[in-house]
PDB file of C-alpha atoms in Angstrom:
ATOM      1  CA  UNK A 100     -55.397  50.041  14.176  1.00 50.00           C
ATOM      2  CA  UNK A 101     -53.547  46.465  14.602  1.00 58.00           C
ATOM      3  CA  UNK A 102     -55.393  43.967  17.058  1.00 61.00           C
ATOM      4  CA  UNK A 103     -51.664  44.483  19.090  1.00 58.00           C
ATOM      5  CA  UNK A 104     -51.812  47.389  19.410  1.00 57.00           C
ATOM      6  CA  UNK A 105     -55.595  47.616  20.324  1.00 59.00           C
ATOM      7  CA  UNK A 106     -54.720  44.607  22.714  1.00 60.00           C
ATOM      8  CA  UNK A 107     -52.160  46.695  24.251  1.00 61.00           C
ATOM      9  CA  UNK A 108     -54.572  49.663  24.851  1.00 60.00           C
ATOM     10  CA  UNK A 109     -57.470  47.577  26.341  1.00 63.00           C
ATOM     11  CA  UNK A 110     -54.495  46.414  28.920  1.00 65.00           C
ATOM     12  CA  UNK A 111     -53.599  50.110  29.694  1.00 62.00           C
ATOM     13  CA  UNK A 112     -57.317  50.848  30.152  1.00 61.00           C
ATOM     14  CA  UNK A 113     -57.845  47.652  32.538  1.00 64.00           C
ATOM     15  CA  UNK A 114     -55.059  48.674  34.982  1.00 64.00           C
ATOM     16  CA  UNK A 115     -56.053  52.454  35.210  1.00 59.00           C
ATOM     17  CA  UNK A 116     -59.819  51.240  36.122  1.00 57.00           C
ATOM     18  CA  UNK A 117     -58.407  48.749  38.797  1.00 58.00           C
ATOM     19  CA  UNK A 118     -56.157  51.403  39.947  1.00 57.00           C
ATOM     20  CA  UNK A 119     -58.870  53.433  40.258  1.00 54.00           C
ATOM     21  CA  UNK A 120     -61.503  50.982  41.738  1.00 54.00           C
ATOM     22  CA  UNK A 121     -58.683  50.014  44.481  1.00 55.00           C
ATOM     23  CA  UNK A 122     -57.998  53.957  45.129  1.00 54.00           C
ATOM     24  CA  UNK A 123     -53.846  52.923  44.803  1.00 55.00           C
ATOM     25  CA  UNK A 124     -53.006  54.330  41.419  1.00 53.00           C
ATOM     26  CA  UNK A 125     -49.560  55.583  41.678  1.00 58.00           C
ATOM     27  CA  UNK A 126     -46.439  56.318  39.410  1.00 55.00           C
ATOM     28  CA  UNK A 127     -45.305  52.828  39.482  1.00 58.00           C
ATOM     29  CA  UNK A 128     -48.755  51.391  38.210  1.00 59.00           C
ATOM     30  CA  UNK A 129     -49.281  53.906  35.432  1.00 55.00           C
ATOM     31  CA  UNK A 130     -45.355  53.672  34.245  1.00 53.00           C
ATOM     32  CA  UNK A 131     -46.148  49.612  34.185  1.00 56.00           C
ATOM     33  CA  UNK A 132     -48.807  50.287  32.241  1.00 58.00           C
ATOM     34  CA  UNK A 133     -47.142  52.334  29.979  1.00 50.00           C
ATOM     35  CA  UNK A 134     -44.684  50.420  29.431  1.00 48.00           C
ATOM     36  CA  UNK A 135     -46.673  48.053  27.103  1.00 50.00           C
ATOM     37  CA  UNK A 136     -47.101  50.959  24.573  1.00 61.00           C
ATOM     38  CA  UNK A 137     -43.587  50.704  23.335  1.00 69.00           C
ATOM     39  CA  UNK A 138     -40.361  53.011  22.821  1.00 74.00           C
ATOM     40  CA  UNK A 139     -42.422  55.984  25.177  1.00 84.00           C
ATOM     41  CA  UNK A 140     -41.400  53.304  28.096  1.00 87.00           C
ATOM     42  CA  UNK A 141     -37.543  54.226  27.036  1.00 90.00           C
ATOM     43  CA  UNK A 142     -38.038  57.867  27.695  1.00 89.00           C
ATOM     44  CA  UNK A 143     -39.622  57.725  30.966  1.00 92.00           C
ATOM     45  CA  UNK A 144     -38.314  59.357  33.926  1.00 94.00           C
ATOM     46  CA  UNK A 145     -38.724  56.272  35.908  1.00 95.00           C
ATOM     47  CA  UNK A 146     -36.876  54.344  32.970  1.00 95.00           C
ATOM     48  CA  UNK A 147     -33.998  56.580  33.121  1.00 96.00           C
ATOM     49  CA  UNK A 148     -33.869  56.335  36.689  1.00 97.00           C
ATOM     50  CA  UNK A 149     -33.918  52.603  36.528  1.00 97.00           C
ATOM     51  CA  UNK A 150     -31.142  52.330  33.928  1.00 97.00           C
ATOM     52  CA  UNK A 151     -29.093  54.690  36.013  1.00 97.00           C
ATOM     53  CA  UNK A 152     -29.281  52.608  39.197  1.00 98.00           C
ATOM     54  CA  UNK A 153     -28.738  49.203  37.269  1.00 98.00           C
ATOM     55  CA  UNK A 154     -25.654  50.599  35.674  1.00 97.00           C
ATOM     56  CA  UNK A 155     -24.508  51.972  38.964  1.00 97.00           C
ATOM     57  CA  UNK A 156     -25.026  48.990  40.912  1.00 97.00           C
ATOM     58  CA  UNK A 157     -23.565  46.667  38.395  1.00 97.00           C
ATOM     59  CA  UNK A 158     -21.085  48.252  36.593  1.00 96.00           C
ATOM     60  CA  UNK A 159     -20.673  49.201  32.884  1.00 97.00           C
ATOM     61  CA  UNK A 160     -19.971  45.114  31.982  1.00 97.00           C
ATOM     62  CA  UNK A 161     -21.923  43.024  29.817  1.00 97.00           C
ATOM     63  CA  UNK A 162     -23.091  40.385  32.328  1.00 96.00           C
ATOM     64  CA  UNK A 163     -23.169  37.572  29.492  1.00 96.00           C
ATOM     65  CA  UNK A 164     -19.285  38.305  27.906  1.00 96.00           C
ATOM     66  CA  UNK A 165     -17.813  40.553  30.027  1.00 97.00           C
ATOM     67  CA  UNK A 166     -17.436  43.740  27.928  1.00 96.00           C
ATOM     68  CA  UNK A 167     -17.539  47.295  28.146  1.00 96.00           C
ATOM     69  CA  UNK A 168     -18.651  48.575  25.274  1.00 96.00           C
ATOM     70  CA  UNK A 169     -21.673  49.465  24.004  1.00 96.00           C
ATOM     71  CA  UNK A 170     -23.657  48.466  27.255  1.00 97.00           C
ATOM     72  CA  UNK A 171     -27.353  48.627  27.384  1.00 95.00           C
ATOM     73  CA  UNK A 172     -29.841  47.786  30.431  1.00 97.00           C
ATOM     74  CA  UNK A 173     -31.841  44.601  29.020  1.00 96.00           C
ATOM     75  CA  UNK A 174     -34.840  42.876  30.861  1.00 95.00           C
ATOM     76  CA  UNK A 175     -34.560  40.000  31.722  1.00 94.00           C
ATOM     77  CA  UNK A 176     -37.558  38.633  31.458  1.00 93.00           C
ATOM     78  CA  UNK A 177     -38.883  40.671  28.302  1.00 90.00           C
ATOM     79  CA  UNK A 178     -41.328  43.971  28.790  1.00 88.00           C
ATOM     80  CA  UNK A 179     -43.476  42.139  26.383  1.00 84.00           C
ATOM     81  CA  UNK A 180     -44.681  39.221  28.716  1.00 88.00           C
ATOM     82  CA  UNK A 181     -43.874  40.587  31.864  1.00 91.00           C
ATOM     83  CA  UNK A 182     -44.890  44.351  31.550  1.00 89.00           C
ATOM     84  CA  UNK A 183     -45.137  44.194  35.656  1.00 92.00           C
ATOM     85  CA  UNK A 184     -41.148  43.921  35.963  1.00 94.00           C
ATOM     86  CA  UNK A 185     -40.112  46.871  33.586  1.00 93.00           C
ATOM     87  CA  UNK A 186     -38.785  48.701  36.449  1.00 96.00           C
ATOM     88  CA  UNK A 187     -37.564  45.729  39.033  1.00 97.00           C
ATOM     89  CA  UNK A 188     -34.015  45.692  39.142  1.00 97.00           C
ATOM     90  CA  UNK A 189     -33.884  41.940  39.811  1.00 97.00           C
ATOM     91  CA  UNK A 190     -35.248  42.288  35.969  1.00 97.00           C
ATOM     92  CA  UNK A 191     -32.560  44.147  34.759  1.00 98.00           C
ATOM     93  CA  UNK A 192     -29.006  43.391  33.662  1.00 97.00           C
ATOM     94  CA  UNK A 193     -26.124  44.979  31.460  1.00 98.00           C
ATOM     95  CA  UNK A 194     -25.031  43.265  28.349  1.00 96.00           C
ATOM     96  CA  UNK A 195     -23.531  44.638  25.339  1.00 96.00           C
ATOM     97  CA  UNK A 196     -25.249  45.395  21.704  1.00 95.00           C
ATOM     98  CA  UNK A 197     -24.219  42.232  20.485  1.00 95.00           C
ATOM     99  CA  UNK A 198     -25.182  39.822  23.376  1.00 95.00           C
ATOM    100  CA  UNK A 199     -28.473  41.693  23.634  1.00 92.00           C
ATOM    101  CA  UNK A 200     -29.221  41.569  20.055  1.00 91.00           C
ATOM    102  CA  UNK A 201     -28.493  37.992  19.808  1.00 91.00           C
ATOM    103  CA  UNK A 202     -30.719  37.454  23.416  1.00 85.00           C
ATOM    104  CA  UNK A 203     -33.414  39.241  21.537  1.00 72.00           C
ATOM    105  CA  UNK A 204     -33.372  37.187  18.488  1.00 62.00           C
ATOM    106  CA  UNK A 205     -34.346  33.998  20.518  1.00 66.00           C
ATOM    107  CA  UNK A 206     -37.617  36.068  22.043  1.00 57.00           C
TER     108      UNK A 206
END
């Protein structure tokens, strides 16, 4: 097993106790931590949901060029670094394939 990966389980682990020790583990807390595990994250209910109400509240336009095609919901601030914002919809944005693929390749 990589030390990412590994790294990323230990996180998972370290939420769920604190969860636990503070008696407040809900959804929210175990989709967050989650959502450091990888694609699973993009098949989430509360993903879905999230995507859904993006996309409805700002339209099916690529916020950086203005398009509409090929829109995807893109964070932001990436999942990577900022696993507590995966579902914030202050975090999240349309943008095309192209303008998130080339957002992406400066991460």
């Amino acid at each position: 097993m990589g030390s990412r990966r590994r790294n990323q389980k230990l996180i998972v682990a370290v939420i769920y106790v604190c969860g636990m020790l503070m008696n407040s583990l809900d959804s929210t807390m175990v989709t967050v931590a989650f959502a450091t595990l990888g694609r699973e994250f993009y098949r989430s209910p509360e993903w879905i949901a999230a995507r859904d109400e993006c996309l409805a509240a700002k339209g099916r336009i690529c916020s950086a060029c203005g398009s509409t095609d090929q829109i995807n919901v893109d964070h932001i601030k990436p999942r990577s670094k900022f696993p507590e914002l995966a579902l914030e919809q202050t975090n999240l944005r349309p943008l095309c394939w192209p303008c998130n693929r080339a957002k992406a390749a400066r991460y």
